[in-house]
CSV table of C-alpha atoms in Angstrom, one decimal:
chain,number,residue,atom,x,y,z
Q,839,MET,CA,-127.0,100.8,22.9
Q,840,SER,CA,-130.5,102.0,22.0
Q,841,PHE,CA,-133.6,100.2,23.3
Q,842,LEU,CA,-137.3,100.6,23.7
Q,843,GLU,CA,-138.4,99.9,27.2
Q,844,ILE,CA,-142.0,98.5,27.3
Q,845,ASN,CA,-143.8,98.6,30.6
Q,846,LEU,CA,-146.6,96.0,30.9
Q,847,LYS,CA,-147.9,97.5,34.2
Q,848,LYS,CA,-148.7,100.6,32.3
Q,849,LEU,CA,-150.4,98.6,29.6
Q,850,THR,CA,-152.5,97.0,32.3
Q,851,HIS,CA,-153.4,100.4,33.6
Q,852,ASN,CA,-154.5,101.6,30.2
Q,853,TYR,CA,-156.5,98.5,29.5
Q,854,LYS,CA,-158.4,98.7,32.8
Q,855,SER,CA,-158.9,102.5,32.4
Q,856,ILE,CA,-160.6,102.1,29.0
Q,857,ARG,CA,-162.5,99.0,30.1
Q,858,SER,CA,-163.9,100.9,33.0
Q,859,LEU,CA,-165.7,103.2,30.6
Q,860,LEU,CA,-167.6,100.3,29.0
Q,861,GLU,CA,-170.7,98.5,30.1
Q,862,PRO,CA,-169.9,94.8,31.0
Q,863,ARG,CA,-171.7,93.6,27.9
Q,864,VAL,CA,-169.5,95.7,25.5
Q,865,LYS,CA,-166.6,93.8,24.1
Q,866,MET,CA,-163.2,95.2,23.4
Q,867,ILE,CA,-161.0,94.7,20.4
Q,868,GLY,CA,-157.3,95.4,21.0
Q,869,VAL,CA,-155.6,96.7,17.9
Q,870,VAL,CA,-152.0,95.4,17.6
Q,871,LYS,CA,-151.2,96.2,14.0
Q,872,ALA,CA,-147.7,97.5,13.0
Q,873,ASN,CA,-145.9,95.5,15.7
Q,874,ALA,CA,-148.4,96.8,18.3
Q,875,TYR,CA,-147.7,100.4,17.3
Q,876,GLY,CA,-144.0,99.9,17.2
Q,877,SER,CA,-143.6,98.1,20.5
Q,878,ALA,CA,-143.4,94.3,20.6
Q,879,VAL,CA,-146.5,92.5,19.3
Q,880,ASP,CA,-145.9,89.1,20.7
Q,881,VAL,CA,-145.5,90.5,24.2
Q,882,ILE,CA,-148.4,92.9,24.0
Q,883,ALA,CA,-150.8,90.4,22.5
Q,884,LYS,CA,-150.1,87.8,25.1
Q,885,LYS,CA,-150.5,90.3,27.9
Q,886,LEU,CA,-153.8,91.6,26.5
Q,887,VAL,CA,-155.1,88.0,26.2
Q,888,SER,CA,-154.2,87.4,29.9
Q,889,LEU,CA,-156.1,90.6,30.8
Q,890,GLY,CA,-159.2,89.4,29.1
Q,891,ILE,CA,-159.3,91.2,25.8
Q,892,ASP,CA,-162.1,89.8,23.6
Q,893,ALA,CA,-160.4,89.9,20.3
Q,894,LEU,CA,-157.3,91.3,18.6
Q,895,ALA,CA,-157.1,93.1,15.3
Q,896,VAL,CA,-154.3,93.7,12.7
Q,897,ALA,CA,-154.0,95.4,9.4
Q,898,TYR,CA,-152.8,92.6,7.2
Q,899,THR,CA,-152.8,88.9,6.9
Q,900,ASN,CA,-149.1,88.4,7.7
Q,901,GLU,CA,-149.5,90.1,11.0
Q,902,GLY,CA,-152.3,87.8,11.9
Q,903,VAL,CA,-150.2,84.7,10.9
Q,904,ALA,CA,-147.5,86.0,13.2
Q,905,LEU,CA,-149.9,86.1,16.1
Q,906,ARG,CA,-151.1,82.5,15.4
Q,907,ARG,CA,-147.4,81.4,15.3
Q,908,ALA,CA,-146.9,83.1,18.7
Q,909,GLY,CA,-149.6,81.0,20.2
Q,910,ILE,CA,-152.5,83.5,20.1
Q,911,GLN,CA,-155.8,81.6,19.9
Q,912,ILE,CA,-158.5,84.2,20.5
Q,913,PRO,CA,-160.2,85.8,17.5
Q,914,VAL,CA,-157.9,87.9,15.3
Q,915,ILE,CA,-159.6,90.3,12.9
Q,916,VAL,CA,-157.8,91.3,9.7
Q,917,PHE,CA,-158.9,94.9,8.9
Q,918,TYR,CA,-157.5,95.2,5.3
Q,919,PRO,CA,-157.2,91.7,3.9
Q,920,GLN,CA,-155.9,91.4,0.3
Q,921,VAL,CA,-157.7,88.9,-1.8
Q,922,HIS,CA,-154.5,86.9,-2.7
Q,923,ASN,CA,-154.2,86.1,1.0
Q,924,PHE,CA,-157.7,84.7,1.5
Q,925,LYS,CA,-156.6,81.0,1.6
Q,926,LYS,CA,-153.9,81.8,4.2
Q,927,ILE,CA,-156.6,83.6,6.3
Q,928,ILE,CA,-158.7,80.4,6.3
Q,929,GLU,CA,-155.6,78.2,7.0
Q,930,GLN,CA,-154.8,80.3,10.1
Q,931,GLN,CA,-158.4,80.7,11.2
Q,932,LEU,CA,-158.2,84.5,11.0
Q,933,GLU,CA,-161.4,86.6,10.6
Q,934,PRO,CA,-161.4,89.0,7.5
Q,935,ALA,CA,-163.2,92.2,7.3
Q,936,LEU,CA,-164.9,92.2,3.9
Q,937,TYR,CA,-165.2,95.7,2.3
Q,938,SER,CA,-166.3,95.4,-1.3
Q,939,LYS,CA,-168.2,93.1,-3.7
Q,940,ARG,CA,-164.9,91.9,-5.1
Q,941,SER,CA,-163.5,91.0,-1.7
Q,942,TRP,CA,-166.8,89.3,-0.7
Q,943,LEU,CA,-167.2,87.2,-3.9
Q,944,LYS,CA,-163.6,86.1,-3.9
Q,945,PHE,CA,-163.7,85.1,-0.2
Q,946,ILE,CA,-166.9,83.2,-0.5
Q,947,SER,CA,-165.5,81.3,-3.5
Q,948,ILE,CA,-162.5,80.2,-1.4
Q,949,VAL,CA,-164.7,79.3,1.5
Q,950,LYS,CA,-166.6,77.0,-0.8
Q,951,GLU,CA,-163.5,75.7,-2.5
Q,952,THR,CA,-162.0,74.8,0.9
Q,953,ARG,CA,-165.3,73.2,2.0
Q,954,ASN,CA,-165.7,75.4,5.0
Q,955,SER,CA,-169.1,76.6,6.3
Q,956,ASN,CA,-170.2,79.1,8.9
Q,957,TYR,CA,-166.8,80.8,8.5
Q,958,PRO,CA,-166.6,84.0,10.7
Q,959,ILE,CA,-166.3,87.3,8.9
Q,960,HIS,CA,-166.9,91.0,9.5
Q,961,VAL,CA,-168.4,93.6,7.2
Q,962,LYS,CA,-167.0,97.1,6.9
Q,963,TYR,CA,-169.1,100.0,5.6
Q,964,ASN,CA,-167.7,103.3,4.3
Q,965,THR,CA,-169.7,106.0,6.0
Q,966,GLY,CA,-167.5,109.0,5.1
Q,967,LEU,CA,-163.9,108.3,5.8
Q,968,ASN,CA,-163.6,107.2,2.2
Q,969,ARG,CA,-160.8,104.7,2.8
Q,970,ILE,CA,-162.2,101.2,2.4
Q,971,GLY,CA,-165.6,99.8,3.0
Q,972,PHE,CA,-168.9,98.9,1.2
Q,973,ASN,CA,-170.8,101.8,-0.2
Q,974,PRO,CA,-174.0,102.1,1.9
Q,975,ASN,CA,-175.9,101.8,-1.4
Q,976,ASP,CA,-174.6,98.2,-1.5
Q,977,ILE,CA,-176.6,97.3,1.6
Q,978,ASP,CA,-179.4,95.4,-0.2
Q,979,TRP,CA,-176.7,93.4,-2.1
Q,980,VAL,CA,-175.0,92.5,1.1
Q,981,ILE,CA,-178.2,91.5,2.8
Q,982,ALA,CA,-179.1,89.3,-0.1
Q,983,GLU,CA,-175.7,87.7,-0.1
Q,984,LEU,CA,-175.9,86.9,3.6
Q,985,LYS,CA,-178.9,84.8,3.1
Q,986,HIS,CA,-177.1,82.1,1.1
Q,987,SER,CA,-173.4,82.5,1.8
Q,988,PRO,CA,-171.5,79.9,3.9
Q,989,ILE,CA,-170.3,82.4,6.5
Q,990,GLN,CA,-171.0,83.6,10.0
Q,991,LEU,CA,-171.4,87.3,10.2
Q,992,LYS,CA,-169.8,88.3,13.5
Q,993,SER,CA,-170.0,92.1,13.2
Q,994,ILE,CA,-170.7,95.0,11.0
Q,995,TYR,CA,-168.7,98.2,11.6
Q,996,SER,CA,-167.5,101.5,10.2
Q,997,HIS,CA,-164.8,104.0,11.2
Q,998,LEU,CA,-165.1,107.7,12.1
Q,999,GLY,CA,-162.9,110.2,10.3
Q,1000,ALA,CA,-162.8,112.8,13.1
Q,1001,SER,CA,-163.7,111.1,16.4
Q,1002,GLU,CA,-161.1,113.3,18.2
Q,1003,ALA,CA,-162.7,116.6,17.1
Q,1004,ARG,CA,-164.5,118.8,19.5
Q,1005,ARG,CA,-168.2,118.1,19.8
Q,1006,PRO,CA,-170.5,118.8,18.1
Q,1007,ASP,CA,-168.8,117.8,14.9
Q,1008,GLN,CA,-171.0,117.9,11.8
Q,1009,LYS,CA,-169.0,115.3,9.9
Q,1010,THR,CA,-168.9,112.8,12.7
Q,1011,ASP,CA,-172.6,113.3,13.4
Q,1012,SER,CA,-173.4,112.6,9.8
Q,1013,GLN,CA,-171.4,109.4,9.9
Q,1014,ILE,CA,-173.2,108.3,13.1
Q,1015,ASP,CA,-176.6,109.0,11.5
Q,1016,LEU,CA,-175.7,107.0,8.4
Q,1017,PHE,CA,-174.4,104.0,10.5
Q,1018,LYS,CA,-177.6,104.0,12.5
Q,1019,LYS,CA,-179.5,103.6,9.3
Q,1020,ILE,CA,-177.2,100.7,8.3
Q,1021,ILE,CA,-177.8,99.1,11.7
Q,1022,SER,CA,-181.5,99.5,11.5
Q,1023,LYS,CA,-181.8,97.9,8.0
Q,1024,HIS,CA,-179.5,95.0,8.9
Q,1025,LYS,CA,-181.5,94.3,12.1
Q,1026,LYS,CA,-184.7,94.2,10.2
Q,1027,ASN,CA,-183.4,91.6,7.8
Q,1028,ALA,CA,-181.3,89.5,10.2
Q,1029,THR,CA,-182.2,86.0,11.2
Q,1030,GLU,CA,-179.5,85.9,13.9
Q,1031,LYS,CA,-178.0,88.5,16.2
Q,1032,ILE,CA,-175.4,90.8,14.7
Q,1033,ASP,CA,-172.9,92.8,16.6
Q,1034,PHE,CA,-172.1,96.4,15.6
Q,1035,HIS,CA,-169.2,98.7,16.3
Q,1036,LEU,CA,-168.1,102.2,15.3
Q,1037,LEU,CA,-165.7,103.7,17.8
Q,1038,ASN,CA,-161.9,103.8,18.0
Q,1039,THR,CA,-160.0,105.2,21.1
Q,1040,SER,CA,-161.0,108.8,20.7
Q,1041,GLY,CA,-164.6,107.7,19.9
Q,1042,ILE,CA,-164.8,105.7,23.1
Q,1043,PHE,CA,-164.0,108.9,25.1
Q,1044,ASN,CA,-166.1,111.3,23.1
Q,1045,TYR,CA,-169.2,109.3,22.1
Q,1046,PRO,CA,-170.2,107.1,25.1
Q,1047,ASN,CA,-173.7,106.7,23.7
Q,1048,TYR,CA,-172.4,104.8,20.7
Q,1049,HIS,CA,-170.2,102.1,22.4
Q,1050,LEU,CA,-172.7,99.7,20.8
Q,1051,ASP,CA,-171.6,96.0,21.0
Q,1052,TRP,CA,-167.9,96.3,20.5
Q,1053,VAL,CA,-165.2,99.1,20.6
Q,1054,ARG,CA,-161.8,99.1,19.0
Q,1055,THR,CA,-158.8,100.6,20.9
Q,1056,GLY,CA,-155.3,100.8,19.6
Q,1057,ILE,CA,-153.4,104.0,20.5
Q,1058,GLY,CA,-155.2,104.2,23.9
Q,1059,LEU,CA,-153.7,100.9,25.0
Q,1060,TYR,CA,-150.2,102.4,24.4
Q,1061,GLY,CA,-150.9,105.5,26.5
Q,1062,PHE,CA,-152.3,108.1,24.2
Q,1063,ALA,CA,-155.8,109.5,23.9
Q,1064,ASN,CA,-155.6,112.4,21.4
Q,1065,GLN,CA,-157.2,114.7,24.0
Q,1066,PHE,CA,-155.7,116.5,26.9
Q,1067,ASP,CA,-157.9,115.2,29.8
Q,1068,TRP,CA,-157.5,111.6,28.9
Q,1069,ASN,CA,-153.8,111.9,28.1
Q,1070,LYS,CA,-153.3,112.7,31.8
Q,1071,ARG,CA,-155.1,109.5,32.8
Q,1072,LEU,CA,-153.3,107.1,30.4
Q,1073,LYS,CA,-149.7,106.1,30.7
Q,1074,PRO,CA,-147.3,105.8,27.8
Q,1075,ILE,CA,-146.0,102.2,27.9
Q,1076,ALA,CA,-142.9,102.8,25.8
Q,1077,THR,CA,-139.7,104.7,26.6
Q,1078,LEU,CA,-137.0,105.1,24.0
Q,1079,LYS,CA,-133.5,105.2,25.6
Q,1080,THR,CA,-130.0,105.6,24.2
Q,1081,THR,CA,-126.7,107.0,25.2
Q,1082,ILE,CA,-124.3,109.7,24.1
Q,1083,THR,CA,-121.7,108.3,21.7
Q,1084,GLN,CA,-119.5,111.4,21.4
Q,1085,ILE,CA,-119.4,115.1,22.5
Q,1086,HIS,CA,-117.9,117.9,20.4
Q,1087,LYS,CA,-117.1,121.5,21.3
Q,1088,ILE,CA,-118.5,123.7,18.5
Q,1089,SER,CA,-117.3,127.3,17.9
Q,1090,LYS,CA,-119.6,130.1,16.8
Q,1091,GLY,CA,-120.0,129.8,13.0
Q,1092,MET,CA,-119.2,126.1,12.7
Q,1093,THR,CA,-121.6,123.9,10.9
Q,1094,VAL,CA,-123.0,120.5,11.9
Q,1095,GLY,CA,-124.2,117.6,9.8
Q,1096,TYR,CA,-124.8,116.9,6.1
Q,1097,ASN,CA,-125.2,119.9,3.8
Q,1098,CYS,CA,-124.0,122.2,6.6
Q,1099,GLY,CA,-127.5,121.8,7.9
Q,1100,TRP,CA,-127.0,123.8,11.1
Q,1101,THR,CA,-124.7,126.7,12.0
Q,1102,ALA,CA,-123.8,127.5,15.6
Q,1103,SER,CA,-124.9,131.0,16.6
Q,1104,ASN,CA,-122.6,130.8,19.7
Q,1105,ASP,CA,-119.9,128.7,21.1
Q,1106,THR,CA,-121.6,125.5,22.3
Q,1107,GLN,CA,-121.4,121.7,22.5
Q,1108,ILE,CA,-123.2,119.0,20.7
Q,1109,ALA,CA,-123.8,115.4,21.5
Q,1110,VAL,CA,-124.1,112.6,19.0
Q,1111,ILE,CA,-126.6,109.8,19.7
Q,1112,PRO,CA,-126.8,106.5,17.9
Q,1113,LEU,CA,-130.3,106.8,16.3
Q,1114,GLY,CA,-131.1,108.1,12.9
Q,1115,HIS,CA,-133.8,107.9,10.2
Q,1116,ALA,CA,-133.1,104.2,9.7
Q,1117,ASP,CA,-134.3,103.8,13.2
Q,1118,GLY,CA,-137.4,105.9,12.9
Q,1119,ILE,CA,-136.1,109.4,13.8
Q,1120,ALA,CA,-137.2,110.9,10.5
Q,1121,ARG,CA,-135.6,113.7,8.6
Q,1122,HIS,CA,-138.4,116.1,9.5
Q,1123,TYR,CA,-136.7,116.4,12.8
Q,1124,GLY,CA,-133.5,118.5,13.2
Q,1125,HIS,CA,-133.0,122.2,12.6
Q,1126,GLY,CA,-134.5,122.9,16.0
Q,1127,LYS,CA,-137.5,120.5,15.5
Q,1128,GLY,CA,-137.5,117.7,18.0
Q,1129,TRP,CA,-135.5,117.2,21.2
Q,1130,VAL,CA,-134.2,114.6,23.6
Q,1131,LEU,CA,-133.9,114.7,27.4
Q,1132,ILE,CA,-130.5,114.5,29.0
Q,1133,ASN,CA,-130.5,114.6,32.8
Q,1134,GLY,CA,-134.0,116.0,32.6
Q,1135,LYS,CA,-133.2,118.9,30.3
Q,1136,LYS,CA,-134.2,119.3,26.7
Q,1137,ALA,CA,-131.5,119.2,24.1
Q,1138,PRO,CA,-132.7,120.2,20.6
Q,1139,MET,CA,-132.0,118.1,17.5
Q,1140,VAL,CA,-129.8,120.1,15.1
Q,1141,GLY,CA,-128.7,119.7,11.5
Q,1142,ASN,CA,-130.0,117.0,9.2
Q,1143,ILE,CA,-130.8,113.7,10.8
Q,1144,CYS,CA,-128.4,111.1,9.5
Q,1145,MET,CA,-129.2,107.5,8.7
Q,1146,ASP,CA,-127.6,106.2,11.9
Q,1147,MET,CA,-126.9,109.3,14.0
Q,1148,THR,CA,-128.6,112.4,15.4
Q,1149,MET,CA,-126.8,115.5,16.7
Q,1150,VAL,CA,-128.3,117.4,19.6
Q,1151,GLU,CA,-127.2,120.7,21.1
Q,1152,ILE,CA,-126.3,120.2,24.8
Q,1153,GLY,CA,-124.9,123.6,25.6
Q,1154,GLN,CA,-124.1,123.6,29.3
Q,1155,ILE,CA,-126.2,120.5,30.2
Q,1156,SER,CA,-124.2,118.4,32.6
Q,1157,CYS,CA,-123.4,115.1,30.8
Q,1158,LYS,CA,-120.6,113.0,29.4
Q,1159,GLU,CA,-120.1,110.4,26.7
Q,1160,GLY,CA,-122.1,107.4,27.8
Q,1161,SER,CA,-124.7,109.4,29.6
Q,1162,GLU,CA,-128.3,108.2,29.2
Q,1163,VAL,CA,-130.6,110.0,26.7
Q,1164,ILE,CA,-134.4,109.8,26.8
Q,1165,VAL,CA,-135.8,110.3,23.3
Q,1166,PHE,CA,-139.4,109.9,24.6
Q,1167,GLY,CA,-141.2,108.3,27.5
Q,1168,THR,CA,-143.4,109.4,30.4
Q,1169,LYS,CA,-141.9,112.9,30.8
Q,1170,GLY,CA,-140.9,113.7,27.2
Q,1171,ARG,CA,-144.0,112.2,25.6
Q,1172,ALA,CA,-143.9,110.7,22.1
Q,1173,ASP,CA,-147.0,112.8,21.1
Q,1174,ASP,CA,-145.2,116.0,22.2
Q,1175,LEU,CA,-142.1,115.1,20.3
Q,1176,ALA,CA,-144.1,114.2,17.2
Q,1177,GLU,CA,-146.1,117.4,17.4
Q,1178,ASP,CA,-142.9,119.5,17.6
Q,1179,SER,CA,-142.1,118.4,14.0
Q,1180,GLY,CA,-145.7,118.5,12.7
Q,1181,THR,CA,-146.5,114.8,12.8
Q,1182,ILE,CA,-148.4,112.4,15.2
Q,1183,SER,CA,-147.5,109.8,17.8
Q,1184,TYR,CA,-148.8,107.0,15.5
Q,1185,GLU,CA,-146.1,107.8,12.9
Q,1186,LEU,CA,-143.3,108.1,15.4
Q,1187,LEU,CA,-144.1,105.0,17.3
Q,1188,SER,CA,-145.0,102.7,14.4
Q,1189,GLY,CA,-141.9,103.8,12.5
Q,1190,LEU,CA,-139.4,102.5,15.1
Q,1191,SER,CA,-137.2,100.0,13.4
Q,1192,SER,CA,-136.2,96.5,14.4
Q,1193,ARG,CA,-132.7,97.8,14.9
Q,1194,ILE,CA,-133.8,99.2,18.2
Q,1195,SER,CA,-133.8,96.5,20.9
Q,1196,ARG,CA,-137.0,95.9,22.9
Q,1197,LYS,CA,-136.8,95.5,26.7
Q,1198,VAL,CA,-139.9,94.4,28.6
Q,1199,VAL,CA,-140.5,95.5,32.1
Q,1200,GLU,CA,-143.2,93.6,34.0
């Protein structure tokens, strides 16, 4: 059986480690999109609430609805709300981030239609990532709309494109400078206090002078910092475990897997493990890219990854059918495994399918 072990003590450690970097007045948004980065969103969200997280954030409306159904009552921000879901957002008392004139006008019309007032929203500006967000040139339009719209502006924010890059970074500095101008203009025209935020996990570590009123942390809560020093201080909360299904002796010159994807250069042994690309072990692994740990030793993934199975070369590693296999965890970290195949921990973690059982360790 394959399962993802989720350690809540490590989540607590990561939360407190990041919180310790912030002034008491700075609020923390816990990002739990994509099933809490592939873990178990209900469990993670409830634990973060118990730890004192100020708000949670998701990517899409259905993720926020799931949190409400799980009993989460604190503010839940929806980063990328789609206009056809705006009524559902209001029904579930979620807080949308509005990012364009179209999204603004549509949401305001639905707020009025549902006879709401003072409804909490957030405004996102595009300062250079060029994903979503109001163009900074729209700021006068936004300010004018704020004066007569039936909403409560809870925060204004933007997102850095390279917060993990070594400082100084010209691109990041230009984004910060632009956001400072946005802050200044909104403050001059505000009738009530507005909160501002800019930083994600890497930004929290690298730009302490810009923690502002809120910070957003996702990957850091799950134990990854995108930089060497902080990676040593955070603890990965998830360990993916499985067992060996079968062992084969392979003679020199024999092939393994679909399309004869790997040829043995020597007499060796392979082990078959019950995880494949349907489980989130993508096809860019294999052929020597990627590995698992068996009795503390690395066994490289060989051949093409199958839908349901992966083959690893065990050579002379002491093991047997049924032996435990660690795909990633504290020692064989997910970010190291991801890097080995040219991807990132975010993709590996968030791609883990529901076919993998989740096991929570308190």
